[in-house]
Coordinates of C-alpha atoms in Angstrom, one line a residue:
X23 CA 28.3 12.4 -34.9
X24 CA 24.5 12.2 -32.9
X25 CA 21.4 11.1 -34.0
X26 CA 17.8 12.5 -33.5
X27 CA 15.1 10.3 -33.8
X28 CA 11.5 11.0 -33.5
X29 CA 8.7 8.7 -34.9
X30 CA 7.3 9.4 -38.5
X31 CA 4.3 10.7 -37.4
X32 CA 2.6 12.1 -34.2
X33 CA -1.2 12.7 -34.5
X34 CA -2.3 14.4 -31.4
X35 CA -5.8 16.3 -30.0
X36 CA -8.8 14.5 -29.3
X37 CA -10.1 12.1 -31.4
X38 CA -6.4 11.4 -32.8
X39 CA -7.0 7.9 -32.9
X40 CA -9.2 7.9 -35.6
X41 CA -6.5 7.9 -37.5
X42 CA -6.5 4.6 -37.3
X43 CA -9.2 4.1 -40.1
X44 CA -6.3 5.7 -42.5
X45 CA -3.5 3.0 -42.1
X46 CA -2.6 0.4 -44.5
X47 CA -2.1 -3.1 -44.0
X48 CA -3.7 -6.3 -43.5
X49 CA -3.2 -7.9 -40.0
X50 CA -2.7 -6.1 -37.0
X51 CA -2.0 -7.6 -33.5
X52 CA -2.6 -5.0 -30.4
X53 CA -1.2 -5.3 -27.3
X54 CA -2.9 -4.7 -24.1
X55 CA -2.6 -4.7 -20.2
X56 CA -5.0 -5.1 -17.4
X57 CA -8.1 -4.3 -19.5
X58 CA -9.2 -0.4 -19.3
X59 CA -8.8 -0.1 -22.8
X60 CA -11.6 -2.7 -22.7
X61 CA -13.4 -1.0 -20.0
X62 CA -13.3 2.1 -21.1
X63 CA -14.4 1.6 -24.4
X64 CA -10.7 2.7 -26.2
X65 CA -10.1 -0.8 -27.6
X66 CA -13.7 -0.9 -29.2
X67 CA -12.9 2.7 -30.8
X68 CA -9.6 1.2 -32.4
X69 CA -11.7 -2.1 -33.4
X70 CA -14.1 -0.3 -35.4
X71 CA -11.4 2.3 -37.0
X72 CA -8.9 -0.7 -38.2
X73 CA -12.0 -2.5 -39.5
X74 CA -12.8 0.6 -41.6
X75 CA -9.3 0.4 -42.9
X76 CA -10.3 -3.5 -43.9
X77 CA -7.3 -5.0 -41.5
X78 CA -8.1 -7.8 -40.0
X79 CA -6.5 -7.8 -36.4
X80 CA -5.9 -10.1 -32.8
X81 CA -5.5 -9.3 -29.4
X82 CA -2.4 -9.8 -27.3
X83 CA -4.1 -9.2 -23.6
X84 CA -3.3 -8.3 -19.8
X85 CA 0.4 -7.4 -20.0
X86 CA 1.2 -7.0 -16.3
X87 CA 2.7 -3.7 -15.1
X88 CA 6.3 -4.0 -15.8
X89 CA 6.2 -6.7 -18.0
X90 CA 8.6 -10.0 -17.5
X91 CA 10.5 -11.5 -20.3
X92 CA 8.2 -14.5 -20.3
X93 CA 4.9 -12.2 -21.1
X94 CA 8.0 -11.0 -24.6
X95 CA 8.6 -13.9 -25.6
X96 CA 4.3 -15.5 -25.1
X97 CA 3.4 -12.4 -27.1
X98 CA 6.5 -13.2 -29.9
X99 CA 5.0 -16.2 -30.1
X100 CA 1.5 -15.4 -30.8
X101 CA 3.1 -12.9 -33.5
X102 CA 5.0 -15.2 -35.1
X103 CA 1.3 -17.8 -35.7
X104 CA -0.6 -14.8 -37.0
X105 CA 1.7 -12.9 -38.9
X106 CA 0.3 -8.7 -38.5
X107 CA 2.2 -6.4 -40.5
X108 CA 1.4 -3.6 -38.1
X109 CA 1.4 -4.2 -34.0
X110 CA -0.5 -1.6 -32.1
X111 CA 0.3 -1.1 -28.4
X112 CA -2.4 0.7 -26.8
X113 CA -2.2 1.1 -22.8
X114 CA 0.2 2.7 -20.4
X115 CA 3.9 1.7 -20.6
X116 CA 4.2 -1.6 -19.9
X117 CA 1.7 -3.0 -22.9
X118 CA 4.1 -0.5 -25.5
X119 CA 7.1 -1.5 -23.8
X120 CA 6.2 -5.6 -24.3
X121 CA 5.4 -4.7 -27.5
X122 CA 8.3 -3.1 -28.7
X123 CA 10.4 -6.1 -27.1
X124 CA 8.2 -8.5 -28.6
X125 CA 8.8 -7.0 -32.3
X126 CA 12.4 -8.1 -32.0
X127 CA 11.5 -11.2 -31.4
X128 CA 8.7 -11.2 -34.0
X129 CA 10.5 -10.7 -36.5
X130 CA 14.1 -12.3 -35.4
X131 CA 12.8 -15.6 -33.4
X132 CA 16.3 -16.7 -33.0
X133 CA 17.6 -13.8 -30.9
X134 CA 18.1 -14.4 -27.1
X135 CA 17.0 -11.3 -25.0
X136 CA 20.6 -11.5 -23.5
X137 CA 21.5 -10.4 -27.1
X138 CA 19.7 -7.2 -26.6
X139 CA 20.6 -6.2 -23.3
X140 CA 23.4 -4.1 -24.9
X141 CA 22.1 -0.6 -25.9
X142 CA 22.0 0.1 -29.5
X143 CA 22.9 -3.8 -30.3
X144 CA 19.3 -4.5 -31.7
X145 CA 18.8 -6.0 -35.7
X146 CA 17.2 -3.8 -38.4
X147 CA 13.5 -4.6 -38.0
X148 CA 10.2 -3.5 -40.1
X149 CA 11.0 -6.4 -42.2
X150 CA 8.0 -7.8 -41.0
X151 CA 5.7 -5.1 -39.6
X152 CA 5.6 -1.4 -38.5
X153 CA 4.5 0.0 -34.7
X154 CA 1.9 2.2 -33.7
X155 CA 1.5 3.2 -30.3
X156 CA -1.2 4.7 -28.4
X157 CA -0.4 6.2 -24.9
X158 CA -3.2 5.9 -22.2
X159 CA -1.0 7.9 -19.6
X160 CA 0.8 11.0 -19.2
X161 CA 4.3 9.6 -17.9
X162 CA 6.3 7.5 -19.7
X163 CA 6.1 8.6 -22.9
X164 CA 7.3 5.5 -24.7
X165 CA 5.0 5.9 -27.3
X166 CA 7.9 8.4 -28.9
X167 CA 11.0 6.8 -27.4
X168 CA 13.7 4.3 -28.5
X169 CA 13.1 2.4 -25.1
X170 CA 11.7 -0.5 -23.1
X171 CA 11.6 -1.7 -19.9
X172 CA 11.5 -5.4 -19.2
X173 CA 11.9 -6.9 -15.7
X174 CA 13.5 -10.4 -15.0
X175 CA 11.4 -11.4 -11.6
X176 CA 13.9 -14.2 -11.3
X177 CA 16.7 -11.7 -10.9
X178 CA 14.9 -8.9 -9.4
X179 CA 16.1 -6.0 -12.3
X180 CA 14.3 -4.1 -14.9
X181 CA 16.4 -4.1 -18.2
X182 CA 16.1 -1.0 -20.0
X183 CA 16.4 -1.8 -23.5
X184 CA 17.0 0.7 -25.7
X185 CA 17.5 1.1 -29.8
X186 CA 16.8 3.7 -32.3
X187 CA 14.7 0.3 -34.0
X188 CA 11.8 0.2 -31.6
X189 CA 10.9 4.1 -31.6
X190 CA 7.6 3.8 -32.9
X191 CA 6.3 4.4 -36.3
X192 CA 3.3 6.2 -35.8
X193 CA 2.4 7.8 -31.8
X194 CA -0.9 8.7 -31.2
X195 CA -1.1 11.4 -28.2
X196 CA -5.5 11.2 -28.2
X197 CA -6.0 13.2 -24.6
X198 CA -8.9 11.6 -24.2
X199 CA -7.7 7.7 -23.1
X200 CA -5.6 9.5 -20.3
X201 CA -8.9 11.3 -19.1
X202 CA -9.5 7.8 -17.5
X203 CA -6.5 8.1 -14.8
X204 CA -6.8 7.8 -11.1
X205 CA -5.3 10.4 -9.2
X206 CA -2.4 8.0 -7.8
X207 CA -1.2 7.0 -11.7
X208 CA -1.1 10.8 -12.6
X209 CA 0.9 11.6 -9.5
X210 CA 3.2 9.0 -10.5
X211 CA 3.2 9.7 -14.6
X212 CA 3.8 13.2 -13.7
X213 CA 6.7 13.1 -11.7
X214 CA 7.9 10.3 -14.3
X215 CA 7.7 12.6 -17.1
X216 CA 9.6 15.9 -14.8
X217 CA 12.2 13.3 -14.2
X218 CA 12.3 12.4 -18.1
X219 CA 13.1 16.2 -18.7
X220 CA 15.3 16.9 -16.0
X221 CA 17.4 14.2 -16.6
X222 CA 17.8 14.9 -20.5
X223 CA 18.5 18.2 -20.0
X224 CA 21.5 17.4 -17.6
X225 CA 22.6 14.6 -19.5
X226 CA 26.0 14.6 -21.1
X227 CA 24.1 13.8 -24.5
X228 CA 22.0 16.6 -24.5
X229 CA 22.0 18.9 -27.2
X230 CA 20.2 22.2 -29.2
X231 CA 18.0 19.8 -30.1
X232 CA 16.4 18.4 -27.2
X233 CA 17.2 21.1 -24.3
X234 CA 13.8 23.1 -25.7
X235 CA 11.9 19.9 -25.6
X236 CA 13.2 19.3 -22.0
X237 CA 12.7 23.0 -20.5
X238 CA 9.1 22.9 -22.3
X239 CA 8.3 20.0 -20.9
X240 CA 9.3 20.8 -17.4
X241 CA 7.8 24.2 -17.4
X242 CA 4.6 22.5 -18.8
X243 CA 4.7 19.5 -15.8
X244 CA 4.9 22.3 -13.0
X245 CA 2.2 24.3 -14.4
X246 CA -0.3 21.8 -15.4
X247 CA 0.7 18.4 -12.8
X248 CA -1.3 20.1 -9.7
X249 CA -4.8 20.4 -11.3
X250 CA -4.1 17.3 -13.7
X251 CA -4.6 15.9 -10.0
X252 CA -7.0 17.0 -9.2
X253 CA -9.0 16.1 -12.5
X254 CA -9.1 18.8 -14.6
X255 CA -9.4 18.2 -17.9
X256 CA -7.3 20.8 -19.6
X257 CA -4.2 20.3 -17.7
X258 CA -4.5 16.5 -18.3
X259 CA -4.7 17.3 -21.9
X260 CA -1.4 19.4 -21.0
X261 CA 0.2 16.9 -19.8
X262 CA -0.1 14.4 -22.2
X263 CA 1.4 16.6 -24.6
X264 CA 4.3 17.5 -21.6
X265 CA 5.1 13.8 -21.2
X266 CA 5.5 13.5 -24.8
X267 CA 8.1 16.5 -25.4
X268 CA 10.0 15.3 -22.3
X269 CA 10.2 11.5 -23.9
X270 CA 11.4 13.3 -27.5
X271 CA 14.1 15.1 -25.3
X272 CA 15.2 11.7 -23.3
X273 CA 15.0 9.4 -26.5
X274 CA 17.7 11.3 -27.8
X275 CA 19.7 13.3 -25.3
X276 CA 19.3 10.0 -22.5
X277 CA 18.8 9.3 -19.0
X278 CA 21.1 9.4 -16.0
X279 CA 20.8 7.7 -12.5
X280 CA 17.8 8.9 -11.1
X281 CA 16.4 6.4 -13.7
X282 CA 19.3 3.6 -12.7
X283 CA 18.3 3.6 -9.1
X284 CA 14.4 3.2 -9.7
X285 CA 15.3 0.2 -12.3
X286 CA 17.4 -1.6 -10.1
X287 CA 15.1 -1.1 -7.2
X288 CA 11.4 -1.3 -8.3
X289 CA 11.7 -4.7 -8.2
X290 CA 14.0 -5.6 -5.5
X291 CA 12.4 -5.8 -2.1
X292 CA 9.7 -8.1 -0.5
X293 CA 7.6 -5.6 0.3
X294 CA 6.0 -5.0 -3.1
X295 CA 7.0 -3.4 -5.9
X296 CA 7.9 0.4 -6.2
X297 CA 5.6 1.9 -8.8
X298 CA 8.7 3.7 -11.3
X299 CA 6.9 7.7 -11.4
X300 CA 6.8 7.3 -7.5
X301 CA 10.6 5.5 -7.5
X302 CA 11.7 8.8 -9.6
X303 CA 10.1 11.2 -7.7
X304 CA 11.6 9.9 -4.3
X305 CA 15.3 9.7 -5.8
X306 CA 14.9 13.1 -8.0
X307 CA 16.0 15.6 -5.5
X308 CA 18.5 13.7 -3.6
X309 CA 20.4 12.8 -7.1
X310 CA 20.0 16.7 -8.2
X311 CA 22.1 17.2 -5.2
X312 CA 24.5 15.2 -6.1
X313 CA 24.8 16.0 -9.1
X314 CA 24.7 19.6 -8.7
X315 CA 28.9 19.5 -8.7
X316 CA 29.0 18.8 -12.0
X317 CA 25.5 20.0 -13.3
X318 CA 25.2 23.3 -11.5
X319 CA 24.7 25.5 -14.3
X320 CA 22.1 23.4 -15.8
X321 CA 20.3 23.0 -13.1
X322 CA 20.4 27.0 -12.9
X323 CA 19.0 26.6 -16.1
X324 CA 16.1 24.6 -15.5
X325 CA 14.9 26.7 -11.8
X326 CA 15.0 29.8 -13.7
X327 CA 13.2 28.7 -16.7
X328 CA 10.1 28.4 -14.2
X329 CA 10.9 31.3 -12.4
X330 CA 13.0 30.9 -9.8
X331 CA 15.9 33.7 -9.2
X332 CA 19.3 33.7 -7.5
X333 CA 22.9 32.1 -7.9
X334 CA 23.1 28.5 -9.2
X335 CA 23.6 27.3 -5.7
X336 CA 20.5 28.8 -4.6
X337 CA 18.7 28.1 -7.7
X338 CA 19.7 24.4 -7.3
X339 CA 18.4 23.9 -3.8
X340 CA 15.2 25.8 -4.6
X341 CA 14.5 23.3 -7.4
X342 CA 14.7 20.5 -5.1
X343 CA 12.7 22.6 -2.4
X344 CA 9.8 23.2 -5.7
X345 CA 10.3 19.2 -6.3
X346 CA 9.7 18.1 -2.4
X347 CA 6.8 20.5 -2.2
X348 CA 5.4 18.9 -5.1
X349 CA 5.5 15.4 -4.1
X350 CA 4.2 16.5 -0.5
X351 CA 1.3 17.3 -2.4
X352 CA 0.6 14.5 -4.5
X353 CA 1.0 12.5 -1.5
X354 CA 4.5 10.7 -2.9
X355 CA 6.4 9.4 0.4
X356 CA 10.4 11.3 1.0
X357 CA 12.2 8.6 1.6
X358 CA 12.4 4.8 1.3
X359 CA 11.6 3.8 4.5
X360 CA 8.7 5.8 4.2
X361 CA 8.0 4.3 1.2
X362 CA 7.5 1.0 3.3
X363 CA 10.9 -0.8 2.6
X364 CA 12.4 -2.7 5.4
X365 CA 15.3 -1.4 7.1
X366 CA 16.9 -5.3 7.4
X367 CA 16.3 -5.9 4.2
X368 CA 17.5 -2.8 2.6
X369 CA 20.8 -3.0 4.3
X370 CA 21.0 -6.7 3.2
X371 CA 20.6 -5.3 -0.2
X372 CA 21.5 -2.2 -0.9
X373 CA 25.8 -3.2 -1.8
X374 CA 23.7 -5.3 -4.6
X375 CA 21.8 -2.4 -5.8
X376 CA 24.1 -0.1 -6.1
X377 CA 26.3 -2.4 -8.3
X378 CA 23.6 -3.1 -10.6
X379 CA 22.5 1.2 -11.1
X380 CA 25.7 1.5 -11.7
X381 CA 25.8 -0.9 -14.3
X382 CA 22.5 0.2 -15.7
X383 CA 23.0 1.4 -19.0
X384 CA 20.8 4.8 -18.0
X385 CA 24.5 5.5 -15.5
X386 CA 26.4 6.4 -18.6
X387 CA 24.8 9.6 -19.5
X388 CA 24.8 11.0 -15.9
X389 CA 26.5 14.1 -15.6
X390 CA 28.5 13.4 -12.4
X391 CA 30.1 9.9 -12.7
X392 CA 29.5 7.4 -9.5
X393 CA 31.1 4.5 -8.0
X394 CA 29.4 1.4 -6.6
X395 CA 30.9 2.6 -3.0
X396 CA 29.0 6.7 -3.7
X397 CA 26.0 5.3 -5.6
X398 CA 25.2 2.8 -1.9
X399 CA 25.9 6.0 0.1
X400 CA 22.6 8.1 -1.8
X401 CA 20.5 5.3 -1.8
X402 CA 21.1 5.0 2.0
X403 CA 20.4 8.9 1.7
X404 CA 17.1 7.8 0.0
X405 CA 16.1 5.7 2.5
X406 CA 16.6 7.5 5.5
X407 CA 16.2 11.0 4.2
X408 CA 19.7 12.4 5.2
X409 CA 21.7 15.1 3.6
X410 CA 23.5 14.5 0.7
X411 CA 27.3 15.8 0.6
X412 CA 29.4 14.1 -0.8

């Protein structure tokens, strides 16, 4: 037996956050990060819509981009004094994925994160509040997804947690809070959210129901991603609504290693962290490659839903042709040593990192299996830009 999960409700088009003035309850805590829902005037808007709705509510700010498990377990804590029956996480991924992490804890104080490290293991929760989140950028849809991301800085490794429990209650997809992003954080979002679809559509759990979210959302990232660049404000809109269908197909059909290399390496090297849209967009060819001898078909697929013509094996290297091209042009390095990564250091490093992705529990869905021994030999491929065949 599967399961497919969406959130109860997805309100969507501009002004969708007004919605906000609708919901019931009586405290609310929202979560924040760095502060351009402040700047921006976004937070005020959701202020003065849950005041209408008569909740009273207290802020949880400046969740850092990928958020540690000592920003969890502060924010539990500031739960767990002020009791909200509804948390709203309003921001980019990492202030929705501490707040979904923080929930657990919220409501089950008790719980060690090492508890939840499992996928699926989480307890039953809404026994003290229900989610809302509200997405500020186009990439990560975790406003719709049964994931998190939490990094231990003391281990150098995001954890992807993941449980049907923290898929939100209610996602609000308003087009105009991801108006506000740079051209860098679109780039990145973008390719995040092709990566999403590609991935679920290849992955061993995908299924009738999420291969048309995943082939809409692709088709909708390669038409829209080049002027969303640029600053147009119809293909942002586009694309907020692309990232979304691409996080409905990966909440339910899964990930596979593209996403297990950038979690075990975003945080890894001394030369600062790798943002996870550009992480993706570096590894996304070279893994297509390699998974091409077990994935052809699909990949066949997926080039000629946009277009592309010819045999799987030219359709395949055409894709990744269409995906290099693209990040040549939102300025998204090839390789890891491009990237800025240290040669020493990544050879120091890279047996370790290839233990941990394959451990990662986005490896289990991947439609080729990999050892520890193939999984060092592509990221060496990612870092110095050589062929992949093997």
């Amino acid at each position: 037996m599967m399961r497919f999960t969406l959130p109860r409700d997805i309100y969507y088009g501009k002004d969708a956050m007004s919605v906000l003035k609708t919901i019931k309850g009586k405290k609310a805590v929202i979560v924040l990060g760095g502060g351009s829902m402040k700047r921006f005037g976004f937070l005020d808007k959701a202020l003065g819509y849950l005041k209408e709705a008569g909740i009273e509510t207290k802020l949880i700010e400046n969740v850092e981009p990928d958020p540690s498990v000592e920003t969890v377990m502060k924010g539990a804590e500031v739960m767990r004094e002020f009791e909200p029956d509804l948390i709203v996480a309003m921001g980019g991924g990492s202030p929705i994925d501490a707040a979904k992490a923080m929930w657990v804890f919220y409501e089950y104080p008790d719980t060690s994160f090492e508890e939840i490290l499992q996928p699926f293991s989480f307890p039953e929760l809404r026994k003290k509040a229900k989610f809302v989140a509200i997405s500020s950028t186009s990439g990560t849809a975790t406003e719709v997804t049964a994931f998190s991301v939490i990094t231990d800085y003391a281990k150098g490794i995001k954890y992807p947690l993941a449980d049907f429990n923290i898929t939100p209650d209610i996602a609000i997809v308003d087009p105009e809070l991801a108006s506000t992003m740079p051209p860098k954080l679109t780039a990145h979002t973008g390719m995040d959210a092709l990566t999403h679809a590609i991935e679920a559509y290849v992955s061993t759990m995908n299924s009738p129901f999420t291969d048309p979210l995943a082939l809409k959302a692709i088709h909708m990232v390669f038409d829209y991603l080049p002027d969303s660049y640029k600053g147009d404000t119809n293909a942002r809109e586009q694309m907020h609504y692309a990232q979304c269908l691409a996080g409905e197909a990966f909440s339910n059909a899964l990930l596979g290693i593209v996403h297990s290399m950038a979690h075990k390496t975003g945080a890894a090297f001394s030369t600062g962290h790798i943002p996870h849209g550009c992480a993706n967009a570096i590894y996304l060819p070279y893994v297509i490659k390699f998974n091409a001898k077990c994935a052809k078909a699909r990949y066949g697929d997926i080039a000629r839903s946009i277009g592309i013509e010819g045999s799987d094996e030219e359709c395949v290297k055409a894709l990744c042709d269409k995906i290099d091209q693209y990040n040549v042009m939102l300025n998204i390095p090839k390789t890891l040593k491009e990237f800025g990564v240290l040669e020493d250091e990544f050879k120091a490093k890279v047996g370790e990192i290839a233990v941990n992705a394959v451990g990662d529990a986005c490896t289990g869905s991947n439609p080729r299996p990999i050892t520890p021994e193939e999984m060092e030999k592509l990221l060496t491929c990612t870092y110095y830009g050589t062929e992949v065949d093997f």
